[in-house]
mmCIF file of C-alpha atoms in Angstrom:
data_model
loop_
_atom_site.group_PDB
_atom_site.id
_atom_site.type_symbol
_atom_site.label_atom_id
_atom_site.label_comp_id
_atom_site.label_asym_id
_atom_site.label_seq_id
_atom_site.Cartn_x
_atom_site.Cartn_y
_atom_site.Cartn_z
ATOM 1 C CA MET A 1 0.882 -21.721 -32.182
ATOM 2 C CA MET A 2 3.681 -20.920 -34.612
ATOM 3 C CA HIS A 3 6.956 -22.749 -34.002
ATOM 4 C CA LEU A 4 9.899 -21.625 -36.107
ATOM 5 C CA THR A 5 13.684 -21.775 -35.993
ATOM 6 C CA ASP A 6 15.224 -19.328 -38.441
ATOM 7 C CA ASN A 7 17.447 -16.277 -38.863
ATOM 8 C CA LYS A 8 15.371 -13.195 -38.076
ATOM 9 C CA GLY A 9 15.970 -9.630 -37.013
ATOM 10 C CA TYR A 10 16.421 -9.718 -33.242
ATOM 11 C CA TYR A 11 17.575 -7.425 -30.452
ATOM 12 C CA GLU A 12 17.320 -7.474 -26.694
ATOM 13 C CA ASP A 13 18.288 -5.281 -23.799
ATOM 14 C CA GLN A 14 17.502 -5.432 -20.087
ATOM 15 C CA GLU A 15 13.904 -4.293 -20.680
ATOM 16 C CA VAL A 16 12.640 -5.840 -23.949
ATOM 17 C CA GLN A 17 13.111 -8.405 -26.685
ATOM 18 C CA VAL A 18 12.541 -7.152 -30.236
ATOM 19 C CA LEU A 19 11.704 -9.470 -33.130
ATOM 20 C CA GLU A 20 11.343 -8.421 -36.756
ATOM 21 C CA LEU A 21 9.254 -10.700 -38.962
ATOM 22 C CA GLY A 22 9.380 -9.925 -42.672
ATOM 23 C CA TYR A 23 6.355 -10.617 -44.822
ATOM 24 C CA PHE A 24 6.810 -13.127 -47.656
ATOM 25 C CA GLU A 25 8.582 -11.591 -50.664
ATOM 26 C CA SER A 26 8.081 -8.069 -49.351
ATOM 27 C CA GLN A 27 10.147 -5.217 -47.965
ATOM 28 C CA VAL A 28 7.504 -4.783 -45.270
ATOM 29 C CA SER A 29 7.945 -6.294 -41.826
ATOM 30 C CA MET A 30 6.213 -6.505 -38.479
ATOM 31 C CA THR A 31 8.206 -5.647 -35.361
ATOM 32 C CA ILE A 32 7.170 -7.284 -32.095
ATOM 33 C CA ILE A 33 8.373 -5.730 -28.837
ATOM 34 C CA LEU A 34 8.049 -8.059 -25.851
ATOM 35 C CA PRO A 35 8.673 -6.831 -22.302
ATOM 36 C CA LYS A 36 11.028 -9.119 -20.375
ATOM 37 C CA VAL A 37 9.150 -8.578 -17.114
ATOM 38 C CA LYS A 38 5.773 -10.293 -16.746
ATOM 39 C CA ASN A 39 3.061 -7.597 -16.750
ATOM 40 C CA GLY A 40 5.722 -5.064 -17.793
ATOM 41 C CA LEU A 41 3.913 -3.704 -20.846
ATOM 42 C CA GLN A 42 2.750 -0.500 -19.129
ATOM 43 C CA ASN A 43 6.316 0.352 -18.061
ATOM 44 C CA VAL A 44 7.581 -0.211 -21.603
ATOM 45 C CA LEU A 45 4.778 1.928 -23.062
ATOM 46 C CA ARG A 46 5.396 4.747 -20.566
ATOM 47 C CA GLY A 47 9.031 4.943 -21.654
ATOM 48 C CA MET A 48 8.257 4.652 -25.377
ATOM 49 C CA ASN A 49 8.470 7.560 -27.786
ATOM 50 C CA GLY A 50 9.289 7.918 -31.463
ATOM 51 C CA GLN A 51 13.056 8.057 -30.947
ATOM 52 C CA LYS A 52 13.089 5.044 -28.605
ATOM 53 C CA LEU A 53 10.995 3.021 -31.071
ATOM 54 C CA LEU A 54 13.289 3.982 -33.946
ATOM 55 C CA THR A 55 16.354 2.992 -31.890
ATOM 56 C CA LEU A 56 14.840 -0.414 -31.093
ATOM 57 C CA VAL A 57 13.865 -1.066 -34.712
ATOM 58 C CA GLU A 58 17.311 -0.017 -35.979
ATOM 59 C CA SER A 59 19.056 -2.199 -33.373
ATOM 60 C CA VAL A 60 17.830 -5.525 -34.750
ATOM 61 C CA SER A 61 20.323 -7.731 -36.527
ATOM 62 C CA SER A 62 19.996 -11.153 -38.074
ATOM 63 C CA LYS A 63 20.349 -13.908 -35.496
ATOM 64 C CA ALA A 64 19.349 -17.556 -35.259
ATOM 65 C CA VAL A 65 16.218 -17.541 -33.110
ATOM 66 C CA ILE A 66 13.620 -20.012 -31.917
ATOM 67 C CA ILE A 67 10.188 -18.429 -32.176
ATOM 68 C CA GLU A 68 7.069 -19.624 -30.412
ATOM 69 C CA LEU A 69 4.264 -17.215 -31.141
ATOM 70 C CA PRO A 70 0.524 -17.739 -30.704
ATOM 71 C CA LYS A 71 -1.571 -17.336 -33.828
ATOM 72 C CA PHE A 72 -3.590 -14.144 -33.744
ATOM 73 C CA LYS A 73 -5.658 -11.849 -35.885
ATOM 74 C CA MET A 74 -5.685 -8.076 -35.563
ATOM 75 C CA GLU A 75 -7.508 -5.404 -37.527
ATOM 76 C CA ASN A 76 -7.222 -1.616 -37.204
ATOM 77 C CA SER A 77 -8.716 1.356 -38.954
ATOM 78 C CA PHE A 78 -7.422 4.937 -38.685
ATOM 79 C CA ASN A 79 -9.045 8.056 -40.100
ATOM 80 C CA LEU A 80 -6.275 10.250 -41.557
ATOM 81 C CA ASN A 81 -8.308 13.387 -42.322
ATOM 82 C CA ASP A 82 -7.009 15.468 -39.397
ATOM 83 C CA ALA A 83 -3.388 14.466 -40.013
ATOM 84 C CA LEU A 84 -3.611 15.314 -43.723
ATOM 85 C CA LEU A 85 -5.284 18.651 -42.991
ATOM 86 C CA LYS A 86 -2.494 19.508 -40.535
ATOM 87 C CA LEU A 87 0.032 18.686 -43.271
ATOM 88 C CA GLY A 88 -1.555 21.334 -45.477
ATOM 89 C CA LEU A 89 -3.800 19.276 -47.752
ATOM 90 C CA SER A 90 -6.913 21.320 -46.953
ATOM 91 C CA GLU A 91 -7.632 22.249 -50.580
ATOM 92 C CA ALA A 92 -8.016 18.574 -51.535
ATOM 93 C CA PHE A 93 -10.885 18.346 -49.015
ATOM 94 C CA SER A 94 -12.564 21.575 -50.172
ATOM 95 C CA ASP A 95 -14.900 22.425 -53.051
ATOM 96 C CA ASN A 96 -11.836 24.054 -54.708
ATOM 97 C CA ALA A 97 -10.057 20.691 -55.083
ATOM 98 C CA ASP A 98 -8.616 20.185 -58.561
ATOM 99 C CA PHE A 99 -8.352 16.561 -59.614
ATOM 100 C CA SER A 100 -8.950 17.371 -63.297
ATOM 101 C CA LYS A 101 -5.884 15.385 -64.389
ATOM 102 C CA MET A 102 -7.418 12.273 -62.823
ATOM 103 C CA THR A 103 -11.096 12.696 -63.677
ATOM 104 C CA GLY A 104 -13.314 14.993 -65.707
ATOM 105 C CA THR A 105 -15.773 15.220 -62.824
ATOM 106 C CA ARG A 106 -15.491 17.767 -60.000
ATOM 107 C CA VAL A 107 -14.525 15.729 -56.950
ATOM 108 C CA LYS A 108 -12.995 16.315 -53.557
ATOM 109 C CA ILE A 109 -11.695 14.071 -50.808
ATOM 110 C CA SER A 110 -14.231 13.397 -48.094
ATOM 111 C CA GLU A 111 -12.409 10.786 -46.048
ATOM 112 C CA VAL A 112 -9.031 9.024 -46.000
ATOM 113 C CA VAL A 113 -8.891 5.808 -43.993
ATOM 114 C CA HIS A 114 -5.908 3.546 -43.416
ATOM 115 C CA LYS A 115 -6.869 -0.056 -42.675
ATOM 116 C CA SER A 116 -4.478 -2.767 -41.602
ATOM 117 C CA PHE A 117 -5.042 -6.460 -41.100
ATOM 118 C CA ILE A 118 -2.672 -9.027 -39.632
ATOM 119 C CA LYS A 119 -3.411 -12.739 -39.568
#
């Protein structure tokens, strides 16, 4: 269990508490959204969309908080091929791909995977 008293990005409304934890010497942070109602995660997720998430993240401000958070480990892997193809990068995946400024060998992209790990 992590016990910490510090100034962190924090916001709350009637539905959720939002905590922003910055990674050491980085501009990257993890945002934790905790429903206030026990077993209320499904209600929060049903009402969540991109704009709501952005509003919550932008609403945090530095406050003195007491944090008690269980230690956890989480790992995810996402294949980005479909998203990149929809963005118009189809040539990079085809035999017509031109990466000659990077390598003298004819290559193409076969798979793009984003992996994340939190410990």
